[in-house]
CSV table of N, CA and C and ligand atoms in Angstrom, one decimal:
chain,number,residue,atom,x,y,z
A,250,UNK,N,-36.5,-45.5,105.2
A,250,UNK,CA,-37.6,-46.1,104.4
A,250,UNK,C,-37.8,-45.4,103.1
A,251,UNK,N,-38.0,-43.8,103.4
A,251,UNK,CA,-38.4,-43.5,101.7
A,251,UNK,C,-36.9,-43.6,101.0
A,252,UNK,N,-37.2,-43.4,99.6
A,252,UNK,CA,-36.0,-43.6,98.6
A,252,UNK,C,-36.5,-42.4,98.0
A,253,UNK,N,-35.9,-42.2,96.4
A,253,UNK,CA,-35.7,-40.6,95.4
A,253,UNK,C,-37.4,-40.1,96.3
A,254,UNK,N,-37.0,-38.6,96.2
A,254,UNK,CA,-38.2,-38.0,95.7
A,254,UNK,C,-38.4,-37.8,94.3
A,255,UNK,N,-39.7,-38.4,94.2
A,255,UNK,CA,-40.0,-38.4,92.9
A,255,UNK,C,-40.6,-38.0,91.7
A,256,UNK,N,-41.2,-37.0,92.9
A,256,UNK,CA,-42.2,-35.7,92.1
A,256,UNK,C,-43.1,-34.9,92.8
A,257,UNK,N,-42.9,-33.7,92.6
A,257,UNK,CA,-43.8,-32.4,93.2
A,257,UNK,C,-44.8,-32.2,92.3
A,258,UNK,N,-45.9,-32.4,93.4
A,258,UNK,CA,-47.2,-31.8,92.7
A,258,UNK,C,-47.9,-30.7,92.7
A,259,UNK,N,-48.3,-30.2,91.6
A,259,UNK,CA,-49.1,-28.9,91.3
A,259,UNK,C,-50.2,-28.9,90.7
A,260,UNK,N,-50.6,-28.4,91.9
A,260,UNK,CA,-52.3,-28.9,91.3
A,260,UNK,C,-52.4,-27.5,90.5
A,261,UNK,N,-53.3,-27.5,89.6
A,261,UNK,CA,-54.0,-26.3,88.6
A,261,UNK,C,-55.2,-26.6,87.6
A,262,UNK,N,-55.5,-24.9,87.6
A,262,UNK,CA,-57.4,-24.9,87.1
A,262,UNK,C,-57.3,-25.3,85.9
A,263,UNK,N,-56.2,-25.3,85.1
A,263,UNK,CA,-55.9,-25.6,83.8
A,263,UNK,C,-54.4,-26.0,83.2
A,264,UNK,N,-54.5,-27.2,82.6
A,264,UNK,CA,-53.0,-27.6,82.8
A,264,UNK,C,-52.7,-27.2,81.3
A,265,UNK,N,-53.3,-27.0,80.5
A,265,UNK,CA,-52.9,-26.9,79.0
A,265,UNK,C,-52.4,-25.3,79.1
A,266,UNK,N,-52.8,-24.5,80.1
A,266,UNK,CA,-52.4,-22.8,80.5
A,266,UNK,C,-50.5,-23.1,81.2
A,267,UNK,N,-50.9,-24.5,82.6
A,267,UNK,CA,-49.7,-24.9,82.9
A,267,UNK,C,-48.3,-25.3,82.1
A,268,UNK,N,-49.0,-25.8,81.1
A,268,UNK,CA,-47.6,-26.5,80.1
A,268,UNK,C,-47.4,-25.6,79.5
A,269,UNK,N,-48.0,-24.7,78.9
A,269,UNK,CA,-47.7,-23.5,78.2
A,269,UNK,C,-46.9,-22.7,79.4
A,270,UNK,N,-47.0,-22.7,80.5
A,270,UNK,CA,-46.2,-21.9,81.2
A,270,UNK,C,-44.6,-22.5,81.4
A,271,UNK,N,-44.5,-23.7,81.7
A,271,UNK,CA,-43.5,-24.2,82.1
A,271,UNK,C,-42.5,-24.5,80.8
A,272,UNK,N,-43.7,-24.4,79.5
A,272,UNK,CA,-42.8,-25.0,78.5
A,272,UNK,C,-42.0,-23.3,77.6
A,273,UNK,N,-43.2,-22.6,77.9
A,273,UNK,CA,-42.6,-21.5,76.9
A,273,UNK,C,-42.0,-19.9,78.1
A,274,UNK,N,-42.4,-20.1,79.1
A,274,UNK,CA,-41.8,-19.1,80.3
A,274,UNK,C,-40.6,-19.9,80.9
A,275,UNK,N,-40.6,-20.5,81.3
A,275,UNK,CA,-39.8,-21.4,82.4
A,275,UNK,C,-38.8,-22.6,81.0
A,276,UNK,N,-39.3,-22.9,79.9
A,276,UNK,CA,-37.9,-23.5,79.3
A,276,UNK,C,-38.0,-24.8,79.2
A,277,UNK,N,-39.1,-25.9,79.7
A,277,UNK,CA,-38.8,-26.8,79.7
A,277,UNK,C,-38.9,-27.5,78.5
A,278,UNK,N,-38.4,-28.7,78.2
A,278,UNK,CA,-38.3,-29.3,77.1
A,278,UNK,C,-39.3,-30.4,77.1
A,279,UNK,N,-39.2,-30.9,78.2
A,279,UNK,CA,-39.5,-32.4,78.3
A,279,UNK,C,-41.0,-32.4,78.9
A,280,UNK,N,-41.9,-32.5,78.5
A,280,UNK,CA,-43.6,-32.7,79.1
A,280,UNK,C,-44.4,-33.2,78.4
A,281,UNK,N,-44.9,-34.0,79.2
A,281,UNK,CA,-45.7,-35.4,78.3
A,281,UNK,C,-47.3,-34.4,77.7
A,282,UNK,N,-48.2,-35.6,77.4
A,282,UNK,CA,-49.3,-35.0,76.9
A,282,UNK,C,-50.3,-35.1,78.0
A,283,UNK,N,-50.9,-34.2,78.3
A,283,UNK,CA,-52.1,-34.6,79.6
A,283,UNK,C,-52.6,-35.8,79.6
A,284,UNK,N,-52.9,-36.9,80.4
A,284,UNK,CA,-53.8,-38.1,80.2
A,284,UNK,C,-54.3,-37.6,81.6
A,285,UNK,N,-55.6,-38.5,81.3
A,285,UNK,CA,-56.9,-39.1,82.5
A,285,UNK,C,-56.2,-39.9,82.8
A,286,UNK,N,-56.6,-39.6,84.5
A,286,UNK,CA,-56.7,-40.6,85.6
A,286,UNK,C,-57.5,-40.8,86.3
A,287,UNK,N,-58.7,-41.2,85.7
A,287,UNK,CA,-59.8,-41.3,86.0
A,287,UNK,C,-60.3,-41.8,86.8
A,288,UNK,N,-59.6,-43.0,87.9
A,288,UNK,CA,-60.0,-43.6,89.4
A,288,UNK,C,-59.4,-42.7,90.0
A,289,UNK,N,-58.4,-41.8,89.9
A,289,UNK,CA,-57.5,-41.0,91.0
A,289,UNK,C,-58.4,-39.4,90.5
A,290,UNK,N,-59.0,-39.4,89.4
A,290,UNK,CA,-59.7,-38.3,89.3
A,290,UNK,C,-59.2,-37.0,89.1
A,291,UNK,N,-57.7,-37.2,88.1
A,291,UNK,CA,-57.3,-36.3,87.7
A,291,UNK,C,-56.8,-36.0,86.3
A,292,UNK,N,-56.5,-35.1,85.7
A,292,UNK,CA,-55.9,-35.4,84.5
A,292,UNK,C,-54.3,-34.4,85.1
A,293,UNK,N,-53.2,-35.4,84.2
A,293,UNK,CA,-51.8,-35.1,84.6
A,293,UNK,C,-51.3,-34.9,83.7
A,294,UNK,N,-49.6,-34.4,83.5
A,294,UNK,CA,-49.0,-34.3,82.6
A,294,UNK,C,-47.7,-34.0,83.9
A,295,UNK,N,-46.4,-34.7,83.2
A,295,UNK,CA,-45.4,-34.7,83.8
A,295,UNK,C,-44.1,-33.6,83.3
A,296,UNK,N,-43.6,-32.8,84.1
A,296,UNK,CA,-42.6,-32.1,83.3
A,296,UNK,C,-41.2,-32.9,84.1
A,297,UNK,N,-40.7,-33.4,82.9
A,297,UNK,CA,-39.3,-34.2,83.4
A,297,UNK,C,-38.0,-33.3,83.0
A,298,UNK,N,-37.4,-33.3,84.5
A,298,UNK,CA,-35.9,-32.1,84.9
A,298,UNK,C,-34.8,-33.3,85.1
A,299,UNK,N,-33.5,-33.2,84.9
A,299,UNK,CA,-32.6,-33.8,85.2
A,299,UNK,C,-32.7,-34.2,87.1
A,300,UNK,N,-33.4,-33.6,87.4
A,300,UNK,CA,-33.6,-33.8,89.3
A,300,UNK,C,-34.7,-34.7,89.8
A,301,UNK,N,-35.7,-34.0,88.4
A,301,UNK,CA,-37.2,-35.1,89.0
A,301,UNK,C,-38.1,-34.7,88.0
A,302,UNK,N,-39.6,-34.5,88.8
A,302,UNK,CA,-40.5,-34.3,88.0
A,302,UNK,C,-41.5,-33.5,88.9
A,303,UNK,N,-41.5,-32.3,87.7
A,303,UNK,CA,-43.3,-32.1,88.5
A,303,UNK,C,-44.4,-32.5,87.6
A,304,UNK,N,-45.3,-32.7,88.3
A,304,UNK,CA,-46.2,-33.4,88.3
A,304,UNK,C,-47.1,-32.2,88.1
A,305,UNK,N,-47.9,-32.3,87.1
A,305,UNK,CA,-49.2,-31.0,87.3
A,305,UNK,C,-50.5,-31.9,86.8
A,306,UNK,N,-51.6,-31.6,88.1
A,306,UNK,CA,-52.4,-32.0,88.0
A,306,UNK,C,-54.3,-31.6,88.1
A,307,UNK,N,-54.6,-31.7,87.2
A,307,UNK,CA,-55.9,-30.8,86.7
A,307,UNK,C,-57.1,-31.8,87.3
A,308,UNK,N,-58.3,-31.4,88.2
A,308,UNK,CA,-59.5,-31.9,88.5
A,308,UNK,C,-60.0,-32.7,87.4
A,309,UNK,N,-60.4,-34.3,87.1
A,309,UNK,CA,-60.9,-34.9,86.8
A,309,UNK,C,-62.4,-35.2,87.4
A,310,UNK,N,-63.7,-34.9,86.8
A,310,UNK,CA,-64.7,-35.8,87.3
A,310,UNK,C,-65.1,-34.8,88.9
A,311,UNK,N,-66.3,-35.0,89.2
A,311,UNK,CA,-67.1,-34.2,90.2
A,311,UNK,C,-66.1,-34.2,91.4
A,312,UNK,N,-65.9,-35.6,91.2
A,312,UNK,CA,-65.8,-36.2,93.1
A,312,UNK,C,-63.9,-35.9,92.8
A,313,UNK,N,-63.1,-35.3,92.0
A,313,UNK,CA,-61.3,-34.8,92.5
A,313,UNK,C,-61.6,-34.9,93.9
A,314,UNK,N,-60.2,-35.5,94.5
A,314,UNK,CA,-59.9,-35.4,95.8
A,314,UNK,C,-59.2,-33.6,95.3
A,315,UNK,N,-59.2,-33.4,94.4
A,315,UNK,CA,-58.2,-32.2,94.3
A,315,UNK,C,-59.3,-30.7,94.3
A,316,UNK,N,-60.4,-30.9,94.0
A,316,UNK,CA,-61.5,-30.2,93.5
A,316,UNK,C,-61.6,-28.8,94.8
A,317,UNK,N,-61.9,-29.8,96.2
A,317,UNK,CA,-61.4,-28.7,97.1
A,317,UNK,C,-60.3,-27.8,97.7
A,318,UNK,N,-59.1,-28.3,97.2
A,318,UNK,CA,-57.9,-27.7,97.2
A,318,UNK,C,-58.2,-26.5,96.6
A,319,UNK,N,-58.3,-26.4,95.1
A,319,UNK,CA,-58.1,-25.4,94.3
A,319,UNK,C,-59.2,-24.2,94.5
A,320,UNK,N,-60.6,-24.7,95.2
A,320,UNK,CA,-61.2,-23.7,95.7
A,320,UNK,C,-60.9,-23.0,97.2
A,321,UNK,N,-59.8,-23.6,97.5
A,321,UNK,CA,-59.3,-22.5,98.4
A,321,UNK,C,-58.5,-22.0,97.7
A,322,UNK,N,-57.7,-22.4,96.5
A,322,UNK,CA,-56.6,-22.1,95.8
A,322,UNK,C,-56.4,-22.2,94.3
A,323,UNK,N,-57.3,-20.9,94.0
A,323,UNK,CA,-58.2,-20.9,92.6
A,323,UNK,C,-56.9,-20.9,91.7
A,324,UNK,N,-55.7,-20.0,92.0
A,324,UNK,CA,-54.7,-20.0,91.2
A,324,UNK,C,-54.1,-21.7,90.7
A,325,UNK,N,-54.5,-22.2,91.6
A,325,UNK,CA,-53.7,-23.6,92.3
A,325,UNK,C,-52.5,-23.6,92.8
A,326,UNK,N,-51.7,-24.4,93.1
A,326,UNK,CA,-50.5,-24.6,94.1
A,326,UNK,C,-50.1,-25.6,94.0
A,327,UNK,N,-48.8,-25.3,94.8
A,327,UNK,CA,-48.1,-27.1,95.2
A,327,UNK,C,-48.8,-28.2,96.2
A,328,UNK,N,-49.2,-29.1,95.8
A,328,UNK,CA,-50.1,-29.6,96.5
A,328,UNK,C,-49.5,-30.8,97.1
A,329,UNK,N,-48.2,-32.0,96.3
A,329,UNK,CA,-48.3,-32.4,97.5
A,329,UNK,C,-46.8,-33.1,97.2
A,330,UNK,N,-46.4,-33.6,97.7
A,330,UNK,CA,-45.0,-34.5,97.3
A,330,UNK,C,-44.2,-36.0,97.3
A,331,UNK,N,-43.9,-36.6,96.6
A,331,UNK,CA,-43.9,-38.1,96.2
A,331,UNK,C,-42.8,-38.8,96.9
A,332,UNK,N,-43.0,-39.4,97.7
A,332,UNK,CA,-41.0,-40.6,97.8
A,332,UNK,C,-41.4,-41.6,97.5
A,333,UNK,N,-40.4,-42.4,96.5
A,333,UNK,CA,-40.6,-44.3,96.2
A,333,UNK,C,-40.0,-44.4,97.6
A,334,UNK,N,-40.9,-45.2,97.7
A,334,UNK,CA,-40.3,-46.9,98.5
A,334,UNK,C,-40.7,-48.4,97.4
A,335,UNK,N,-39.3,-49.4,98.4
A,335,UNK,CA,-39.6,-50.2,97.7
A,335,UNK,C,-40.6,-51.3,97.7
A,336,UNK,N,-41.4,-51.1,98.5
A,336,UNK,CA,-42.7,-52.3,98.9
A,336,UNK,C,-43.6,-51.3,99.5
A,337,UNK,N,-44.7,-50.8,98.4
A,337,UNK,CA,-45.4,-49.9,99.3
A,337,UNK,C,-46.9,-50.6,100.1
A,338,UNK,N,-46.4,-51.7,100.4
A,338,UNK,CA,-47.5,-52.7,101.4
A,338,UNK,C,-46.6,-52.5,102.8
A,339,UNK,N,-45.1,-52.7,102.7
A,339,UNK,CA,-44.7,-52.7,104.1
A,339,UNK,C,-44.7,-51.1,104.5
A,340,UNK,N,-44.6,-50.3,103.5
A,340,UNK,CA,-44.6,-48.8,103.6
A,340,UNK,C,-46.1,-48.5,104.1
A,341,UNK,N,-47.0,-49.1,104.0
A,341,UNK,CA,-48.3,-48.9,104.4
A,341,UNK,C,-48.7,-49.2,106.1
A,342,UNK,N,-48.3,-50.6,106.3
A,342,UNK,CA,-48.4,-51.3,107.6
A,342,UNK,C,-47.1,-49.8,108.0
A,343,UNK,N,-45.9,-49.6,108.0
A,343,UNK,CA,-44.9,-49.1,108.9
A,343,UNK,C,-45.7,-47.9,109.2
A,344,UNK,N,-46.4,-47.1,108.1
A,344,UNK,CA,-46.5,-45.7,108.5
A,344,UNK,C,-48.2,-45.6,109.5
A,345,UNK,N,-48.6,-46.5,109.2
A,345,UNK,CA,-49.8,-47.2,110.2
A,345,UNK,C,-49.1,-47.0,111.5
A,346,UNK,N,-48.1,-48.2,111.6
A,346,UNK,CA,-47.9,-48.9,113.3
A,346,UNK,C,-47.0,-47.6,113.5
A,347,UNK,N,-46.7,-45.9,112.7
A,347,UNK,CA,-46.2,-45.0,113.6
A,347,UNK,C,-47.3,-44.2,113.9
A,348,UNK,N,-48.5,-44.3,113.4
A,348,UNK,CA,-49.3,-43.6,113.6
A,348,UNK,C,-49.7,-42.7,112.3
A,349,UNK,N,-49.4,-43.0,111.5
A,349,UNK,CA,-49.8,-42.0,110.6
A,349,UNK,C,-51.4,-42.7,109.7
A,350,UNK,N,-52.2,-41.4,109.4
A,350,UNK,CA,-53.5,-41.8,108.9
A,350,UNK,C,-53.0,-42.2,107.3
A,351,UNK,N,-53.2,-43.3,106.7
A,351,UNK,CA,-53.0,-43.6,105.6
A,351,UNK,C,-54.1,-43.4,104.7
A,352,UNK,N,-54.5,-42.8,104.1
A,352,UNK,CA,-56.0,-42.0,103.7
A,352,UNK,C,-56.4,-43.5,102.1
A,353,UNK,N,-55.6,-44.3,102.2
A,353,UNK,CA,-56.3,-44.8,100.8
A,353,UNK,C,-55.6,-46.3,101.1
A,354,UNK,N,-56.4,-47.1,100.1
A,354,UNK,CA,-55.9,-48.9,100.2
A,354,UNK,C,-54.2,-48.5,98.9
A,355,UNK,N,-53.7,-49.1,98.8
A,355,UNK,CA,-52.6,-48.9,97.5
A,355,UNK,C,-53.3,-49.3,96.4
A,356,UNK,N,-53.4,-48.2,95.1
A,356,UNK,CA,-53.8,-48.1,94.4
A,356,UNK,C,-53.1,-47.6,93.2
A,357,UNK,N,-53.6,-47.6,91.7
A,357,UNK,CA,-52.2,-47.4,90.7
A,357,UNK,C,-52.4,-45.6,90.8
A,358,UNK,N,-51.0,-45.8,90.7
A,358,UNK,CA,-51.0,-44.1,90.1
A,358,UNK,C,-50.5,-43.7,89.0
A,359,UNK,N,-49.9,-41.9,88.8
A,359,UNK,CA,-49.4,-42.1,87.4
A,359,UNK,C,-48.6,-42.7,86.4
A,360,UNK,N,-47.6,-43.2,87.9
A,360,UNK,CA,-46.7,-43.6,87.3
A,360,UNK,C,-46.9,-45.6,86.8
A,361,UNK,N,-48.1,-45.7,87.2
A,361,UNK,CA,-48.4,-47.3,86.9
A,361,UNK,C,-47.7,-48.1,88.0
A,362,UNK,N,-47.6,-47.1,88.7
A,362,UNK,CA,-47.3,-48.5,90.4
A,362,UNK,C,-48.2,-48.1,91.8
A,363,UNK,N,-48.2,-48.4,92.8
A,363,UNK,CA,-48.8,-49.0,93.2
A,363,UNK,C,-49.0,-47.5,94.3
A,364,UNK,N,-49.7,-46.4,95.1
A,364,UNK,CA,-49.4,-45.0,95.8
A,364,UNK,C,-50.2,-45.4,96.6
A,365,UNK,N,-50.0,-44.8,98.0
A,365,UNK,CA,-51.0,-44.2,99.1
A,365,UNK,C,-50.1,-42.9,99.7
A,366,UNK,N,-51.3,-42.5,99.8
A,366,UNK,CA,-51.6,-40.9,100.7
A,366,UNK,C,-51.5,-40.8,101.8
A,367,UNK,N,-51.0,-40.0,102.7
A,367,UNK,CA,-50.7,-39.9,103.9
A,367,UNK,C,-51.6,-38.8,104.5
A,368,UNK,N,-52.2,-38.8,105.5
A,368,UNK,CA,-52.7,-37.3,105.6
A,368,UNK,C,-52.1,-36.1,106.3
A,369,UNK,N,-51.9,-34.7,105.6
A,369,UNK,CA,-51.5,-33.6,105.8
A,369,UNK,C,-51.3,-33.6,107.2
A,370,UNK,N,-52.5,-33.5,108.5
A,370,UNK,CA,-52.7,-33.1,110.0
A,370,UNK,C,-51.4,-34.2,110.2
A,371,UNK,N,-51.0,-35.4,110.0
A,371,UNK,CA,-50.0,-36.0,110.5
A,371,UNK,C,-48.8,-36.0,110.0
A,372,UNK,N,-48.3,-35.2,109.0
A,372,UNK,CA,-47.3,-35.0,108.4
A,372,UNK,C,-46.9,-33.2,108.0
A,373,UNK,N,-46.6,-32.3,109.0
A,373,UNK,CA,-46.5,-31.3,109.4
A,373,UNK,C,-47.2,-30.7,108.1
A,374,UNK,N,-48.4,-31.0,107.8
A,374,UNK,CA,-48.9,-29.9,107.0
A,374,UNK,C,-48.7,-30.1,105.3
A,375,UNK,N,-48.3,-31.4,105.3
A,375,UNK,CA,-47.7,-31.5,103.7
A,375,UNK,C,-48.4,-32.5,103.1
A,376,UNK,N,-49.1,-32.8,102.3
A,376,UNK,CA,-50.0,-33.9,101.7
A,376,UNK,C,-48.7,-34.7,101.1
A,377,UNK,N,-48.0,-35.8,101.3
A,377,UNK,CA,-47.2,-37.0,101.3
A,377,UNK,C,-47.7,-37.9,100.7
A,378,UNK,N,-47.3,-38.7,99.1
A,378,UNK,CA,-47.7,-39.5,98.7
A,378,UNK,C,-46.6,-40.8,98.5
A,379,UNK,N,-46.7,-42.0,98.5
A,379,UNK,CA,-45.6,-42.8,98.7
A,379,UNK,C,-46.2,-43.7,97.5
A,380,UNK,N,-45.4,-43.7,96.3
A,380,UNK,CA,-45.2,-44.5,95.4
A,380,UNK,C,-44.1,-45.8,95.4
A,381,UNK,N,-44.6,-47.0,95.2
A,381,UNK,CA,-43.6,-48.3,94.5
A,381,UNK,C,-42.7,-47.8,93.5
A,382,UNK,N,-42.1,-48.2,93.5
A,382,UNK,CA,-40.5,-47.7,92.2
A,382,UNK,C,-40.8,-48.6,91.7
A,383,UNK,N,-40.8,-47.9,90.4
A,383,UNK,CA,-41.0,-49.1,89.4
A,383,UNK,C,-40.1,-49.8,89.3
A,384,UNK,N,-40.6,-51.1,88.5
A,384,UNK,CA,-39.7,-52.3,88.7
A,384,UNK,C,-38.5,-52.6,88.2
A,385,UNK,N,-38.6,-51.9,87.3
A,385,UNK,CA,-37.2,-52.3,85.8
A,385,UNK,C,-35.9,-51.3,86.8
A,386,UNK,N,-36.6,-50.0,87.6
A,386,UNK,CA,-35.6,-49.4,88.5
A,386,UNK,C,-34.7,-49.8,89.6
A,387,UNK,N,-35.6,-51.7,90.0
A,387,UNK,CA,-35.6,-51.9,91.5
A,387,UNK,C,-34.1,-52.9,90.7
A,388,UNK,N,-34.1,-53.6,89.6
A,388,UNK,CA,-33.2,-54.5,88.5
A,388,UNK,C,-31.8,-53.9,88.7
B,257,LIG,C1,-52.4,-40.7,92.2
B,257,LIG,C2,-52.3,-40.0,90.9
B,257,LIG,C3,-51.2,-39.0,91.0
B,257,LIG,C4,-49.8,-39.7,91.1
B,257,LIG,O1,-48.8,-39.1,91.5
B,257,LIG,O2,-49.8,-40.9,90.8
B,257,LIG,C5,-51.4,-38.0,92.1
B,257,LIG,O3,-50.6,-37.7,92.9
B,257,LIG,S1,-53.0,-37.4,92.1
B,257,LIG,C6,-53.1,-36.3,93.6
B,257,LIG,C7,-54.5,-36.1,93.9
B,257,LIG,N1,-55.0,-37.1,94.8
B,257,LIG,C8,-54.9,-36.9,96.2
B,257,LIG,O4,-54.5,-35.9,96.7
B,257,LIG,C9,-55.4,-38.1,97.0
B,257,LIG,C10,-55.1,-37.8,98.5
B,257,LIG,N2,-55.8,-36.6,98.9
B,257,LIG,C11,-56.9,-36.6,99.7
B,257,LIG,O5,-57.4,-37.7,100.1
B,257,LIG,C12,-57.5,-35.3,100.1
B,257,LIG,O6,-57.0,-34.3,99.2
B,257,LIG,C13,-57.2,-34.8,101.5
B,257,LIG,C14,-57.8,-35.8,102.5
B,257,LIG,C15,-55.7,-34.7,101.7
B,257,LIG,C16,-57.8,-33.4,101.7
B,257,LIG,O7,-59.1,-33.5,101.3
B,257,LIG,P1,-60.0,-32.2,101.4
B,257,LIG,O8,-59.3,-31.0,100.9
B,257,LIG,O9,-61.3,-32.5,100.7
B,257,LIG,O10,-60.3,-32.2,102.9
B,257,LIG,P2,-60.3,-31.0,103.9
B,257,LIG,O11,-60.7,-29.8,103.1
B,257,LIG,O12,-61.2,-31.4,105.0
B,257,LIG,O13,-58.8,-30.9,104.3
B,257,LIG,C17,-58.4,-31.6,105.5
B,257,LIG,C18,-57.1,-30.9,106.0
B,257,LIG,O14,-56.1,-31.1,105.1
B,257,LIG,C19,-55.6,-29.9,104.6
B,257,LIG,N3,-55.2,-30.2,103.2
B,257,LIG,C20,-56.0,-30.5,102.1
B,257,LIG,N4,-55.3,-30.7,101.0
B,257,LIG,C21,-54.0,-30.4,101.4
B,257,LIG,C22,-52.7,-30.4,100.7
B,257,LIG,N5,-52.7,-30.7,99.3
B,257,LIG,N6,-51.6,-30.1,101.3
B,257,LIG,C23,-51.6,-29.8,102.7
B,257,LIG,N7,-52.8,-29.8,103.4
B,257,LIG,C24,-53.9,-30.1,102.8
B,257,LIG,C25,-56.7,-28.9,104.7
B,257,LIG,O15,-56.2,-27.6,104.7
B,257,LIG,C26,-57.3,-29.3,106.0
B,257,LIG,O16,-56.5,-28.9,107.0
B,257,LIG,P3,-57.1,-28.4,108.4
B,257,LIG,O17,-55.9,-27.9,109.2
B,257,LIG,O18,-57.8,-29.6,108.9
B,257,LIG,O19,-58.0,-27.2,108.0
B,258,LIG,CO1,-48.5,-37.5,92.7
């Protein structure tokens, strides 16, 4: 069922400190500009590698699902990790009927398609997010 992994996420207390790290320690070339995501309650910015992407993502707004992470993990961390699938409704019912807690309805995410979250206690410990492939990919 999953397809590419499609992005590692890193949560952090400051992503403009982040891109400065990745861009001028670590080399990268390629990283967009931070944008709000303001129903998902974060602000993001993507560093794109010939392999994939990480994703670094900064607390938006009181209520972050990410806001308690980072106060266990003031530095921040890798927080959680992406696979497309291609219908993330039948990806929702399958991971249901195996038992897994599906923490959210499908909703947009950064990438402008369609994510739900899986939760951590059911997936050895790893916060699991399942993004739609975008469409012009599925062509
Ligand atoms: C969608 C936009 C963008 C994109 O790619 O498109 C993103 O990816 S944004 C990512 C941020 N959004 C989310 O993470 C939404 C889903 N997350 C949640 O609903 C919560 O973070 C949740 C439920 C996973 C944890 O919430 P919270 O930390 O408030 O709850 P607890 O403290 O009670 O934790 C419960 C349990 O889970 C463990 N935990 C929490 N976060 C993680 C994590 N990132 N990775 C692994 N485990 C995690 C926590 O330690 C607790 O474990 P326990 O054994 O019960 O103590
Ligand atoms: Co993500």
């Amino acid at each position: 069922m999953i397809g590419p992994l499609n992005h590692v996420g890193v949560a952090v207390p400051d992503i403009g400190k982040a891109i400065d790290f990745y861009r001028d320690v670590l080399g990268a070339t390629d990283i967009t500009e931070p944008k709000v995501l303001a129903p998902q309650g974060v602000t993001y910015a993507f560093v794109t590698l010939p392999s994939g992407q990480v994703e670094l993502i900064e607390p938006y707004g009181e209520t972050s699902p990410i806001l308690k992470y980072l106060e266990r993990n003031p530095k921040g961390g890798q927080h959680h990790i992406c696979f497309e699938v291609k219908d993330i409704h039948e990806a929702k019912a399958t991971m249901e009927a195996r038992g897994m807690r599906v923490l959210n309805e499908p909703r947009i995410g950064a990438h402008g398609t369609l994510v739900i979250f899986l939760h951590p206690g059911d997936s050895g410990g790893v916060l699991i997010e399942l993004m739609e492939t975008p469409q012009a990919e599925h062509e």
